PDB file of C-alpha atoms in Angstrom:
ATOM      1  CA  UNK Y  22      -4.733 -11.825  -8.662  1.00 73.00           C
ATOM      2  CA  UNK Y  23      -1.558  -9.763  -8.290  1.00 80.00           C
ATOM      3  CA  UNK Y  24      -0.766  -8.181  -4.931  1.00 89.00           C
ATOM      4  CA  UNK Y  25       0.751  -4.780  -5.693  1.00 95.00           C
ATOM      5  CA  UNK Y  26       2.352  -2.701  -2.964  1.00 96.00           C
ATOM      6  CA  UNK Y  27       3.637   0.854  -3.013  1.00 97.00           C
ATOM      7  CA  UNK Y  28       5.875   2.715  -0.626  1.00 96.00           C
ATOM      8  CA  UNK Y  29       5.997   5.126   0.966  1.00 96.00           C
ATOM      9  CA  UNK Y  30       2.298   5.871   1.444  1.00 95.00           C
ATOM     10  CA  UNK Y  31       2.996   9.595   1.538  1.00 96.00           C
ATOM     11  CA  UNK Y  32       5.917  11.892   1.076  1.00 95.00           C
ATOM     12  CA  UNK Y  33       6.581  15.582   1.679  1.00 97.00           C
ATOM     13  CA  UNK Y  34       9.584  17.122  -0.063  1.00 97.00           C
ATOM     14  CA  UNK Y  35      10.925  20.597  -0.580  1.00 97.00           C
ATOM     15  CA  UNK Y  36      10.800  22.179  -4.005  1.00 97.00           C
ATOM     16  CA  UNK Y  37      13.974  21.243  -5.870  1.00 97.00           C
ATOM     17  CA  UNK Y  38      14.512  17.959  -4.029  1.00 97.00           C
ATOM     18  CA  UNK Y  39      14.691  14.738  -5.979  1.00 96.00           C
ATOM     19  CA  UNK Y  40      12.614  11.822  -4.799  1.00 96.00           C
ATOM     20  CA  UNK Y  41      11.684   8.265  -5.647  1.00 95.00           C
ATOM     21  CA  UNK Y  42       9.022   5.732  -4.777  1.00 95.00           C
ATOM     22  CA  UNK Y  43       8.697   1.993  -5.109  1.00 97.00           C
ATOM     23  CA  UNK Y  44       6.117  -0.351  -6.567  1.00 97.00           C
ATOM     24  CA  UNK Y  45       6.467  -4.070  -5.902  1.00 97.00           C
ATOM     25  CA  UNK Y  46       4.521  -6.896  -7.519  1.00 94.00           C
ATOM     26  CA  UNK Y  47       4.764 -10.666  -7.872  1.00 91.00           C
ATOM     27  CA  UNK Y  48       7.026 -11.561 -10.758  1.00 85.00           C
ATOM     28  CA  UNK Y  49       4.957 -14.599 -11.759  1.00 84.00           C
ATOM     29  CA  UNK Y  50       2.008 -14.015 -14.114  1.00 81.00           C
ATOM     30  CA  UNK Y  51       3.292 -10.516 -14.801  1.00 85.00           C
ATOM     31  CA  UNK Y  52       2.782  -8.860 -18.195  1.00 88.00           C
ATOM     32  CA  UNK Y  53       3.138  -5.076 -17.793  1.00 92.00           C
ATOM     33  CA  UNK Y  54       3.532  -2.331 -15.241  1.00 95.00           C
ATOM     34  CA  UNK Y  55       1.785   1.036 -15.575  1.00 96.00           C
ATOM     35  CA  UNK Y  56       2.416   4.255 -13.663  1.00 97.00           C
ATOM     36  CA  UNK Y  57      -0.316   6.882 -13.343  1.00 97.00           C
ATOM     37  CA  UNK Y  58      -0.398  10.354 -11.815  1.00 97.00           C
ATOM     38  CA  UNK Y  59      -3.618  11.437 -10.142  1.00 96.00           C
ATOM     39  CA  UNK Y  60      -3.994  15.091  -9.263  1.00 94.00           C
ATOM     40  CA  UNK Y  61      -6.816  16.153  -6.989  1.00 90.00           C
ATOM     41  CA  UNK Y  62     -10.118  16.712  -8.819  1.00 88.00           C
ATOM     42  CA  UNK Y  63      -8.652  15.440 -12.102  1.00 92.00           C
ATOM     43  CA  UNK Y  64      -8.540  12.132 -13.950  1.00 93.00           C
ATOM     44  CA  UNK Y  65      -5.643   9.740 -13.389  1.00 94.00           C
ATOM     45  CA  UNK Y  66      -3.197  10.198 -16.234  1.00 95.00           C
ATOM     46  CA  UNK Y  67      -0.788   7.612 -17.629  1.00 96.00           C
ATOM     47  CA  UNK Y  68       2.914   8.263 -17.176  1.00 97.00           C
ATOM     48  CA  UNK Y  69       4.582   5.066 -18.311  1.00 96.00           C
ATOM     49  CA  UNK Y  70       3.820   1.599 -19.629  1.00 94.00           C
ATOM     50  CA  UNK Y  71       6.648  -0.875 -19.160  1.00 94.00           C
ATOM     51  CA  UNK Y  72       6.896  -4.559 -19.993  1.00 92.00           C
ATOM     52  CA  UNK Y  73      10.504  -5.641 -20.383  1.00 91.00           C
ATOM     53  CA  UNK Y  74      12.972  -6.396 -17.622  1.00 92.00           C
ATOM     54  CA  UNK Y  75      15.432  -3.514 -17.440  1.00 92.00           C
ATOM     55  CA  UNK Y  76      13.064  -1.054 -19.132  1.00 93.00           C
ATOM     56  CA  UNK Y  77      13.814   2.564 -18.349  1.00 96.00           C
ATOM     57  CA  UNK Y  78      11.458   5.318 -19.438  1.00 96.00           C
ATOM     58  CA  UNK Y  79      11.664   9.066 -19.068  1.00 97.00           C
ATOM     59  CA  UNK Y  80       9.252  11.959 -19.463  1.00 95.00           C
ATOM     60  CA  UNK Y  81      10.793  15.309 -18.609  1.00 96.00           C
ATOM     61  CA  UNK Y  82      11.966  15.197 -14.999  1.00 97.00           C
ATOM     62  CA  UNK Y  83      10.191  11.921 -14.283  1.00 97.00           C
ATOM     63  CA  UNK Y  84      11.684   8.524 -15.030  1.00 98.00           C
ATOM     64  CA  UNK Y  85      10.917   4.926 -14.159  1.00 98.00           C
ATOM     65  CA  UNK Y  86      12.726   1.608 -14.132  1.00 97.00           C
ATOM     66  CA  UNK Y  87      11.438  -1.954 -14.149  1.00 97.00           C
ATOM     67  CA  UNK Y  88      12.853  -5.176 -12.732  1.00 96.00           C
ATOM     68  CA  UNK Y  89      10.514  -8.032 -13.603  1.00 93.00           C
ATOM     69  CA  UNK Y  90      12.739 -10.747 -12.158  1.00 93.00           C
ATOM     70  CA  UNK Y  91      12.634  -9.360  -8.649  1.00 93.00           C
ATOM     71  CA  UNK Y  92       9.248  -7.691  -9.049  1.00 94.00           C
ATOM     72  CA  UNK Y  93       9.726  -3.984  -8.527  1.00 96.00           C
ATOM     73  CA  UNK Y  94       9.621  -0.643 -10.288  1.00 97.00           C
ATOM     74  CA  UNK Y  95      11.013   2.703  -9.183  1.00 98.00           C
ATOM     75  CA  UNK Y  96       9.632   6.095 -10.119  1.00 98.00           C
ATOM     76  CA  UNK Y  97      12.065   9.005  -9.862  1.00 98.00           C
ATOM     77  CA  UNK Y  98      11.300  12.711  -9.893  1.00 98.00           C
ATOM     78  CA  UNK Y  99      14.262  15.017 -10.341  1.00 97.00           C
ATOM     79  CA  UNK Y 100      14.036  18.552  -8.969  1.00 97.00           C
ATOM     80  CA  UNK Y 101      10.475  18.281  -7.641  1.00 97.00           C
ATOM     81  CA  UNK Y 102       8.127  21.181  -8.367  1.00 97.00           C
ATOM     82  CA  UNK Y 103       4.850  22.072  -6.636  1.00 96.00           C
ATOM     83  CA  UNK Y 104       2.952  20.961  -9.752  1.00 96.00           C
ATOM     84  CA  UNK Y 105       4.317  17.439  -9.194  1.00 97.00           C
ATOM     85  CA  UNK Y 106       2.103  17.184  -6.104  1.00 97.00           C
ATOM     86  CA  UNK Y 107      -0.248  14.288  -6.787  1.00 97.00           C
ATOM     87  CA  UNK Y 108      -0.882  10.657  -5.970  1.00 96.00           C
ATOM     88  CA  UNK Y 109       1.260   8.294  -8.016  1.00 98.00           C
ATOM     89  CA  UNK Y 110      -0.345   4.924  -8.681  1.00 97.00           C
ATOM     90  CA  UNK Y 111       1.227   1.828 -10.141  1.00 97.00           C
ATOM     91  CA  UNK Y 112      -0.780  -0.994 -11.663  1.00 95.00           C
ATOM     92  CA  UNK Y 113       0.347  -4.451 -12.700  1.00 94.00           C
ATOM     93  CA  UNK Y 114      -1.260  -6.270 -15.573  1.00 91.00           C
ATOM     94  CA  UNK Y 115      -1.562 -10.061 -15.514  1.00 85.00           C
ATOM     95  CA  UNK Y 116      -0.444 -12.087 -18.473  1.00 82.00           C
ATOM     96  CA  UNK Y 117      -3.826 -13.771 -18.723  1.00 74.00           C
ATOM     97  CA  UNK Y 118      -5.971 -10.875 -19.818  1.00 70.00           C
ATOM     98  CA  UNK Y 119      -6.961  -7.283 -19.303  1.00 79.00           C
ATOM     99  CA  UNK Y 120      -7.139  -7.155 -15.513  1.00 86.00           C
ATOM    100  CA  UNK Y 121      -5.129  -4.471 -13.717  1.00 90.00           C
ATOM    101  CA  UNK Y 122      -4.179  -4.600 -10.049  1.00 92.00           C
ATOM    102  CA  UNK Y 123      -3.371  -1.282  -8.452  1.00 95.00           C
ATOM    103  CA  UNK Y 124      -1.272  -0.322  -5.478  1.00 96.00           C
ATOM    104  CA  UNK Y 125      -2.627   2.104  -2.882  1.00 96.00           C
ATOM    105  CA  UNK Y 126      -0.506   4.920  -4.290  1.00 96.00           C
ATOM    106  CA  UNK Y 127       2.137   7.311  -3.007  1.00 97.00           C
ATOM    107  CA  UNK Y 128       0.844  10.780  -2.161  1.00 97.00           C
ATOM    108  CA  UNK Y 129       3.513  13.363  -2.955  1.00 97.00           C
ATOM    109  CA  UNK Y 130       3.400  16.916  -1.631  1.00 97.00           C
ATOM    110  CA  UNK Y 131       6.041  19.329  -2.864  1.00 97.00           C
ATOM    111  CA  UNK Y 132       6.443  22.290  -0.535  1.00 96.00           C
ATOM    112  CA  UNK Y 133       7.377  25.578  -2.249  1.00 94.00           C
TER     113      UNK Y 133
ATOM    114  CA  UNK X   6     -11.042  16.698 -27.323  1.00 65.00           C
ATOM    115  CA  UNK X   7     -11.384  12.966 -27.159  1.00 60.00           C
ATOM    116  CA  UNK X   8     -12.012  11.952 -23.589  1.00 92.00           C
ATOM    117  CA  UNK X   9     -13.682   9.769 -21.027  1.00 96.00           C
ATOM    118  CA  UNK X  10     -16.684  11.402 -19.404  1.00 96.00           C
ATOM    119  CA  UNK X  11     -18.379  10.320 -16.209  1.00 95.00           C
ATOM    120  CA  UNK X  12     -21.723  11.580 -15.007  1.00 88.00           C
ATOM    121  CA  UNK X  13     -22.534  12.701 -12.497  1.00 91.00           C
ATOM    122  CA  UNK X  14     -19.334  13.762 -10.713  1.00 93.00           C
ATOM    123  CA  UNK X  15     -21.088  13.521  -7.347  1.00 96.00           C
ATOM    124  CA  UNK X  16     -24.012  11.262  -6.608  1.00 96.00           C
ATOM    125  CA  UNK X  17     -25.952  11.018  -3.382  1.00 96.00           C
ATOM    126  CA  UNK X  18     -28.361   8.153  -2.892  1.00 95.00           C
ATOM    127  CA  UNK X  19     -30.269   6.612  -0.042  1.00 96.00           C
ATOM    128  CA  UNK X  20     -29.581   3.265   1.503  1.00 96.00           C
ATOM    129  CA  UNK X  21     -31.218   0.631  -0.694  1.00 96.00           C
ATOM    130  CA  UNK X  22     -32.220   3.017  -3.502  1.00 96.00           C
ATOM    131  CA  UNK X  23     -30.908   1.876  -6.911  1.00 96.00           C
ATOM    132  CA  UNK X  24     -28.421   4.140  -8.584  1.00 96.00           C
ATOM    133  CA  UNK X  25     -26.804   4.200 -12.032  1.00 96.00           C
ATOM    134  CA  UNK X  26     -23.463   5.747 -12.870  1.00 96.00           C
ATOM    135  CA  UNK X  27     -22.570   6.430 -16.476  1.00 96.00           C
ATOM    136  CA  UNK X  28     -19.405   6.574 -18.513  1.00 97.00           C
ATOM    137  CA  UNK X  29     -18.941   7.585 -22.116  1.00 97.00           C
ATOM    138  CA  UNK X  30     -15.885   7.741 -24.329  1.00 96.00           C
ATOM    139  CA  UNK X  31     -15.036   9.377 -27.617  1.00 95.00           C
ATOM    140  CA  UNK X  32     -11.837   7.363 -28.045  1.00 93.00           C
ATOM    141  CA  UNK X  33     -13.503   4.360 -29.702  1.00 93.00           C
ATOM    142  CA  UNK X  34     -11.541   2.036 -27.408  1.00 93.00           C
ATOM    143  CA  UNK X  35     -12.365  -1.645 -27.219  1.00 92.00           C
ATOM    144  CA  UNK X  36     -11.889  -2.104 -23.490  1.00 93.00           C
ATOM    145  CA  UNK X  37     -13.816  -0.360 -20.726  1.00 95.00           C
ATOM    146  CA  UNK X  38     -13.272  -0.754 -17.003  1.00 95.00           C
ATOM    147  CA  UNK X  39     -15.102   0.081 -13.791  1.00 97.00           C
ATOM    148  CA  UNK X  40     -13.067   0.523 -10.612  1.00 96.00           C
ATOM    149  CA  UNK X  41     -14.148   1.200  -7.056  1.00 97.00           C
ATOM    150  CA  UNK X  42     -11.825   3.166  -4.812  1.00 95.00           C
ATOM    151  CA  UNK X  43     -12.478   3.586  -1.119  1.00 94.00           C
ATOM    152  CA  UNK X  44     -10.571   6.066   0.965  1.00 89.00           C
ATOM    153  CA  UNK X  45      -6.816   5.290   1.231  1.00 86.00           C
ATOM    154  CA  UNK X  46      -7.275   2.021  -0.658  1.00 92.00           C
ATOM    155  CA  UNK X  47      -6.153   0.873  -4.065  1.00 94.00           C
ATOM    156  CA  UNK X  48      -8.610   1.182  -6.947  1.00 94.00           C
ATOM    157  CA  UNK X  49     -10.298  -2.210  -7.177  1.00 94.00           C
ATOM    158  CA  UNK X  50     -11.416  -3.623 -10.509  1.00 93.00           C
ATOM    159  CA  UNK X  51     -15.139  -4.464 -10.524  1.00 95.00           C
ATOM    160  CA  UNK X  52     -15.559  -5.550 -14.145  1.00 92.00           C
ATOM    161  CA  UNK X  53     -14.365  -4.893 -17.630  1.00 93.00           C
ATOM    162  CA  UNK X  54     -15.584  -5.281 -21.184  1.00 93.00           C
ATOM    163  CA  UNK X  55     -13.543  -6.266 -24.169  1.00 90.00           C
ATOM    164  CA  UNK X  56     -15.934  -5.104 -26.872  1.00 89.00           C
ATOM    165  CA  UNK X  57     -19.172  -6.814 -25.809  1.00 89.00           C
ATOM    166  CA  UNK X  58     -17.393  -9.542 -23.888  1.00 89.00           C
ATOM    167  CA  UNK X  59     -18.172  -8.951 -20.204  1.00 90.00           C
ATOM    168  CA  UNK X  60     -15.710  -9.981 -17.495  1.00 88.00           C
ATOM    169  CA  UNK X  61     -16.761  -9.919 -13.863  1.00 88.00           C
ATOM    170  CA  UNK X  62     -14.165 -10.058 -11.109  1.00 87.00           C
ATOM    171  CA  UNK X  63     -14.811 -13.032  -8.829  1.00 83.00           C
ATOM    172  CA  UNK X  64     -15.220 -10.886  -5.715  1.00 88.00           C
ATOM    173  CA  UNK X  65     -17.478  -8.214  -7.220  1.00 92.00           C
ATOM    174  CA  UNK X  66     -20.726  -8.305  -5.236  1.00 92.00           C
ATOM    175  CA  UNK X  67     -23.905  -9.350  -7.042  1.00 92.00           C
ATOM    176  CA  UNK X  68     -25.328  -5.981  -6.064  1.00 94.00           C
ATOM    177  CA  UNK X  69     -23.182  -4.458  -8.825  1.00 96.00           C
ATOM    178  CA  UNK X  70     -24.178  -4.872 -12.449  1.00 95.00           C
ATOM    179  CA  UNK X  71     -22.919  -3.351 -15.644  1.00 95.00           C
ATOM    180  CA  UNK X  72     -24.212  -2.676 -19.141  1.00 95.00           C
ATOM    181  CA  UNK X  73     -22.418  -1.676 -22.295  1.00 96.00           C
ATOM    182  CA  UNK X  74     -25.077  -0.973 -24.951  1.00 95.00           C
ATOM    183  CA  UNK X  75     -22.518   0.229 -27.497  1.00 94.00           C
ATOM    184  CA  UNK X  76     -18.812   1.037 -27.837  1.00 94.00           C
ATOM    185  CA  UNK X  77     -19.199   4.526 -26.425  1.00 95.00           C
ATOM    186  CA  UNK X  78     -21.242   3.973 -23.287  1.00 96.00           C
ATOM    187  CA  UNK X  79     -20.923   1.874 -20.182  1.00 96.00           C
ATOM    188  CA  UNK X  80     -23.125   1.927 -17.078  1.00 96.00           C
ATOM    189  CA  UNK X  81     -22.637   0.774 -13.516  1.00 96.00           C
ATOM    190  CA  UNK X  82     -25.850  -0.170 -11.724  1.00 97.00           C
ATOM    191  CA  UNK X  83     -25.880  -0.606  -7.962  1.00 96.00           C
ATOM    192  CA  UNK X  84     -29.148  -2.346  -7.207  1.00 96.00           C
ATOM    193  CA  UNK X  85     -29.346  -1.787  -3.454  1.00 96.00           C
ATOM    194  CA  UNK X  86     -26.568   0.505  -2.253  1.00 96.00           C
ATOM    195  CA  UNK X  87     -25.287  -0.050   1.240  1.00 96.00           C
ATOM    196  CA  UNK X  88     -23.228   2.289   3.382  1.00 95.00           C
ATOM    197  CA  UNK X  89     -20.151   0.273   2.439  1.00 95.00           C
ATOM    198  CA  UNK X  90     -20.628   1.125  -1.237  1.00 97.00           C
ATOM    199  CA  UNK X  91     -19.779   4.779  -0.675  1.00 97.00           C
ATOM    200  CA  UNK X  92     -16.644   5.287  -2.743  1.00 97.00           C
ATOM    201  CA  UNK X  93     -15.118   6.890  -5.810  1.00 97.00           C
ATOM    202  CA  UNK X  94     -16.067   5.007  -8.969  1.00 97.00           C
ATOM    203  CA  UNK X  95     -13.641   5.324 -11.838  1.00 97.00           C
ATOM    204  CA  UNK X  96     -14.268   4.436 -15.454  1.00 97.00           C
ATOM    205  CA  UNK X  97     -11.343   3.805 -17.786  1.00 96.00           C
ATOM    206  CA  UNK X  98     -10.857   2.802 -21.393  1.00 96.00           C
ATOM    207  CA  UNK X  99      -8.059   1.124 -23.259  1.00 93.00           C
ATOM    208  CA  UNK X 100      -7.548   0.582 -26.948  1.00 88.00           C
ATOM    209  CA  UNK X 101      -6.054  -2.900 -26.708  1.00 80.00           C
ATOM    210  CA  UNK X 102      -3.735  -5.084 -24.710  1.00 71.00           C
ATOM    211  CA  UNK X 103      -0.620  -3.007 -25.296  1.00 73.00           C
ATOM    212  CA  UNK X 104      -1.688   0.465 -24.250  1.00 86.00           C
ATOM    213  CA  UNK X 105      -2.349   2.584 -21.215  1.00 91.00           C
ATOM    214  CA  UNK X 106      -5.730   3.255 -19.668  1.00 94.00           C
ATOM    215  CA  UNK X 107      -7.527   6.569 -20.075  1.00 96.00           C
ATOM    216  CA  UNK X 108      -9.564   7.518 -17.047  1.00 96.00           C
ATOM    217  CA  UNK X 109     -12.605   9.624 -16.439  1.00 96.00           C
ATOM    218  CA  UNK X 110     -12.650  12.013 -13.478  1.00 94.00           C
ATOM    219  CA  UNK X 111     -14.682   9.613 -11.380  1.00 95.00           C
ATOM    220  CA  UNK X 112     -18.061   9.730  -9.650  1.00 97.00           C
ATOM    221  CA  UNK X 113     -18.040  10.083  -5.889  1.00 96.00           C
ATOM    222  CA  UNK X 114     -20.970   8.169  -4.450  1.00 97.00           C
ATOM    223  CA  UNK X 115     -22.393   8.993  -1.047  1.00 97.00           C
ATOM    224  CA  UNK X 116     -24.943   6.659   0.540  1.00 96.00           C
ATOM    225  CA  UNK X 117     -27.160   8.137   3.251  1.00 95.00           C
TER     226      UNK X 117
END
Protein backbone atom coordinates (compact mmCIF):
# COMPACT_ATOMS: atom_id res chain seq x y z
CA UNK A 1 0.00 0.00 0.00
CA UNK A 2 1.27 3.46 -0.93
CA UNK A 3 0.37 6.41 1.28
CA UNK A 4 -0.24 9.34 -1.06
CA UNK A 5 -0.67 12.86 0.28
CA UNK A 6 -1.68 16.05 -1.47
CA UNK A 7 -1.41 19.66 -0.41
CA UNK A 8 -3.00 22.05 -0.06
CA UNK A 9 -6.46 20.56 0.45
CA UNK A 10 -8.07 23.58 -1.17
CA UNK A 11 -6.98 26.71 -2.92
CA UNK A 12 -8.69 29.90 -4.08
CA UNK A 13 -6.87 32.02 -6.65
CA UNK A 14 -7.71 35.00 -8.78
CA UNK A 15 -8.10 34.60 -12.52
CA UNK A 16 -4.69 35.07 -14.13
CA UNK A 17 -2.70 33.89 -11.10
CA UNK A 18 -0.35 30.97 -11.45
CA UNK A 19 -0.54 28.21 -8.88
CA UNK A 20 0.93 24.85 -7.97
CA UNK A 21 0.11 21.89 -5.79
CA UNK A 22 2.07 18.98 -4.41
CA UNK A 23 1.64 15.23 -4.39
CA UNK A 24 3.94 13.15 -2.20
CA UNK A 25 4.32 9.37 -2.19
CA UNK A 26 6.75 6.77 -0.87
CA UNK A 27 9.59 6.30 -3.31
CA UNK A 28 9.88 2.57 -2.64
CA UNK A 29 7.63 0.24 -4.66
CA UNK A 30 6.76 3.13 -6.95
CA UNK A 31 6.02 2.56 -10.65
CA UNK A 32 4.05 5.55 -11.99
CA UNK A 33 2.31 8.73 -10.96
CA UNK A 34 -0.96 9.87 -12.54
CA UNK A 35 -2.67 13.26 -12.32
CA UNK A 36 -6.42 13.58 -12.88
CA UNK A 37 -8.76 16.55 -13.03
CA UNK A 38 -12.26 16.08 -11.65
CA UNK A 39 -14.83 18.74 -12.43
CA UNK A 40 -18.10 18.73 -10.55
CA UNK A 41 -20.72 16.40 -12.05
CA UNK A 42 -18.21 15.03 -14.59
CA UNK A 43 -15.88 12.06 -14.80
CA UNK A 44 -12.30 12.36 -13.57
CA UNK A 45 -10.09 12.95 -16.59
CA UNK A 46 -6.43 12.03 -16.97
CA UNK A 47 -3.94 14.86 -17.27
CA UNK A 48 -0.56 13.18 -17.06
CA UNK A 49 1.08 9.79 -16.63
CA UNK A 50 4.67 9.96 -15.44
CA UNK A 51 7.14 7.23 -14.60
CA UNK A 52 10.71 8.46 -14.88
CA UNK A 53 12.61 10.56 -12.36
CA UNK A 54 12.87 14.08 -13.74
CA UNK A 55 9.87 13.67 -16.06
CA UNK A 56 8.24 16.93 -17.04
CA UNK A 57 4.98 16.98 -18.95
CA UNK A 58 2.91 19.83 -20.29
CA UNK A 59 -0.60 20.23 -21.64
CA UNK A 60 -1.47 23.81 -22.52
CA UNK A 61 -1.13 25.92 -19.39
CA UNK A 62 -0.78 22.91 -17.11
CA UNK A 63 2.50 21.15 -16.45
CA UNK A 64 3.81 18.57 -14.01
CA UNK A 65 7.15 17.37 -12.74
CA UNK A 66 8.19 14.14 -11.04
CA UNK A 67 10.91 13.35 -8.53
CA UNK A 68 10.86 9.63 -7.79
CA UNK A 69 13.93 9.68 -5.56
CA UNK A 70 12.40 12.03 -3.03
CA UNK A 71 8.82 11.00 -3.73
CA UNK A 72 6.96 14.06 -4.95
CA UNK A 73 5.28 15.57 -7.97
CA UNK A 74 4.25 19.16 -8.61
CA UNK A 75 1.37 20.29 -10.78
CA UNK A 76 1.58 23.85 -12.10
CA UNK A 77 -1.16 25.93 -13.67
CA UNK A 78 -0.05 29.10 -15.41
CA UNK A 79 -2.52 31.97 -15.71
CA UNK A 80 -5.44 30.21 -14.01
CA UNK A 81 -8.85 30.51 -15.67
CA UNK A 82 -12.29 29.90 -14.14
CA UNK A 83 -12.59 26.71 -16.22
CA UNK A 84 -9.58 25.33 -14.33
CA UNK A 85 -11.76 25.11 -11.22
CA UNK A 86 -11.83 21.44 -10.29
CA UNK A 87 -10.39 18.90 -7.90
CA UNK A 88 -6.95 17.69 -8.93
CA UNK A 89 -6.16 14.14 -7.86
CA UNK A 90 -2.86 12.34 -7.98
CA UNK A 91 -2.55 8.57 -7.87
CA UNK A 92 0.53 6.43 -7.41
CA UNK A 93 0.83 3.03 -8.99
CA UNK A 94 2.76 0.26 -7.24
CA UNK A 95 5.36 -1.70 -9.11
CA UNK A 96 3.69 -4.97 -8.22
CA UNK A 97 0.51 -4.70 -10.22
CA UNK A 98 -2.44 -2.60 -11.23
CA UNK A 99 -3.35 -1.05 -7.89
CA UNK A 100 -3.63 2.74 -7.69
CA UNK A 101 -3.47 4.73 -4.47
CA UNK A 102 -5.03 8.16 -4.59
CA UNK A 103 -4.46 11.30 -2.60
CA UNK A 104 -7.42 13.25 -1.19
CA UNK A 105 -7.09 15.86 -3.92
CA UNK A 106 -6.60 19.61 -4.13
CA UNK A 107 -9.79 21.59 -4.75
CA UNK A 108 -9.01 24.62 -6.89
CA UNK A 109 -11.39 27.55 -7.26
CA UNK A 110 -10.45 30.28 -9.71
CA UNK A 111 -12.27 33.52 -8.98
CA UNK A 112 -13.11 35.63 -12.06
CA UNK B 1 -18.05 8.17 -28.44
CA UNK B 2 -16.20 5.47 -26.62
CA UNK B 3 -16.77 5.87 -22.92
CA UNK B 4 -17.31 4.44 -19.49
CA UNK B 5 -20.94 4.45 -18.42
CA UNK B 6 -22.25 4.02 -14.91
CA UNK B 7 -25.86 3.40 -14.01
CA UNK B 8 -27.61 4.73 -12.17
CA UNK B 9 -26.00 8.10 -11.41
CA UNK B 10 -27.88 8.29 -8.11
CA UNK B 11 -29.04 5.30 -6.13
CA UNK B 12 -31.04 5.31 -2.92
CA UNK B 13 -31.39 2.11 -0.96
CA UNK B 14 -32.54 1.09 2.47
CA UNK B 15 -30.35 -0.16 5.24
CA UNK B 16 -29.73 -3.86 4.62
CA UNK B 17 -31.39 -3.98 1.19
CA UNK B 18 -29.06 -5.40 -1.50
CA UNK B 19 -28.08 -3.05 -4.27
CA UNK B 20 -26.20 -3.48 -7.55
CA UNK B 21 -24.27 -0.77 -9.35
CA UNK B 22 -23.30 -1.26 -12.97
CA UNK B 23 -20.49 -0.13 -15.20
CA UNK B 24 -20.04 -0.65 -18.91
CA UNK B 25 -17.29 0.36 -21.30
CA UNK B 26 -16.96 0.63 -25.04
CA UNK B 27 -13.17 0.97 -24.90
CA UNK B 28 -12.46 -2.78 -24.87
CA UNK B 29 -9.98 -2.26 -22.03
CA UNK B 30 -8.55 -5.21 -20.15
CA UNK B 31 -8.59 -3.70 -16.68
CA UNK B 32 -11.63 -2.50 -14.76
CA UNK B 33 -11.65 -0.90 -11.33
CA UNK B 34 -14.18 -0.09 -8.63
CA UNK B 35 -13.40 2.75 -6.22
CA UNK B 36 -15.30 4.04 -3.22
CA UNK B 37 -15.00 7.71 -2.35
CA UNK B 38 -16.44 9.14 0.84
CA UNK B 39 -16.73 12.85 1.39
CA UNK B 40 -13.34 14.65 1.55
CA UNK B 41 -11.48 11.34 1.35
CA UNK B 42 -9.30 9.81 -1.31
CA UNK B 43 -10.90 7.37 -3.74
CA UNK B 44 -10.25 3.93 -2.27
CA UNK B 45 -9.71 0.91 -4.49
CA UNK B 46 -12.19 -1.89 -3.72
CA UNK B 47 -11.23 -4.38 -6.42
CA UNK B 48 -10.02 -4.67 -9.95
CA UNK B 49 -10.12 -7.13 -12.81
CA UNK B 50 -7.38 -7.83 -15.27
CA UNK B 51 -9.46 -9.57 -17.92
CA UNK B 52 -11.24 -12.24 -15.86
CA UNK B 53 -8.61 -12.26 -13.15
CA UNK B 54 -10.24 -10.79 -10.04
CA UNK B 55 -8.18 -8.92 -7.45
CA UNK B 56 -9.72 -7.99 -4.12
CA UNK B 57 -8.08 -5.40 -1.89
CA UNK B 58 -7.30 -6.89 1.52
CA UNK B 59 -9.43 -4.37 3.40
CA UNK B 60 -12.49 -4.49 1.14
CA UNK B 61 -15.39 -5.66 3.31
CA UNK B 62 -16.99 -9.02 2.52
CA UNK B 63 -20.24 -7.14 2.07
CA UNK B 64 -18.91 -5.96 -1.30
CA UNK B 65 -18.80 -8.34 -4.24
CA UNK B 66 -18.09 -7.87 -7.89
CA UNK B 67 -18.86 -9.62 -11.16
CA UNK B 68 -17.43 -9.17 -14.61
CA UNK B 69 -19.47 -11.37 -16.99
CA UNK B 70 -17.66 -10.07 -20.08
CA UNK B 71 -15.11 -7.45 -21.15
CA UNK B 72 -17.69 -4.69 -21.38
CA UNK B 73 -19.57 -4.99 -18.11
CA UNK B 74 -18.68 -4.96 -14.46
CA UNK B 75 -21.03 -4.95 -11.46
CA UNK B 76 -20.63 -3.97 -7.84
CA UNK B 77 -22.97 -5.79 -5.46
CA UNK B 78 -23.43 -4.55 -1.92
CA UNK B 79 -25.17 -7.38 -0.11
CA UNK B 80 -26.34 -5.56 3.01
CA UNK B 81 -25.67 -1.83 2.76
CA UNK B 82 -24.97 0.00 5.98
CA UNK B 83 -25.07 3.72 6.63
CA UNK B 84 -21.29 3.77 6.33
CA UNK B 85 -21.48 2.55 2.73
CA UNK B 86 -23.02 5.80 1.53
CA UNK B 87 -20.44 7.16 -0.89
CA UNK B 88 -19.58 7.90 -4.50
CA UNK B 89 -18.67 4.73 -6.38
CA UNK B 90 -16.40 5.21 -9.35
CA UNK B 91 -15.72 2.72 -12.12
CA UNK B 92 -12.60 3.06 -14.25
CA UNK B 93 -10.98 1.16 -17.08
CA UNK B 94 -7.44 0.90 -18.32
CA UNK B 95 -6.05 -0.70 -21.43
CA UNK B 96 -2.89 -2.11 -19.86
CA UNK B 97 -0.15 -1.41 -17.38
CA UNK B 98 1.24 1.63 -19.16
CA UNK B 99 -1.81 3.82 -19.63
CA UNK B 100 -4.11 6.15 -17.78
CA UNK B 101 -7.47 5.24 -16.32
CA UNK B 102 -10.74 6.29 -17.93
CA UNK B 103 -13.47 6.98 -15.42
CA UNK B 104 -17.21 6.88 -15.46
CA UNK B 105 -19.17 9.72 -13.86
CA UNK B 106 -19.79 7.73 -10.71
CA UNK B 107 -22.86 6.52 -8.84
CA UNK B 108 -23.74 8.33 -5.64
CA UNK B 109 -25.23 5.87 -3.19
CA UNK B 110 -27.46 7.00 -0.35
CA UNK B 111 -28.44 4.53 2.37
CA UNK B 112 -31.55 5.36 4.39
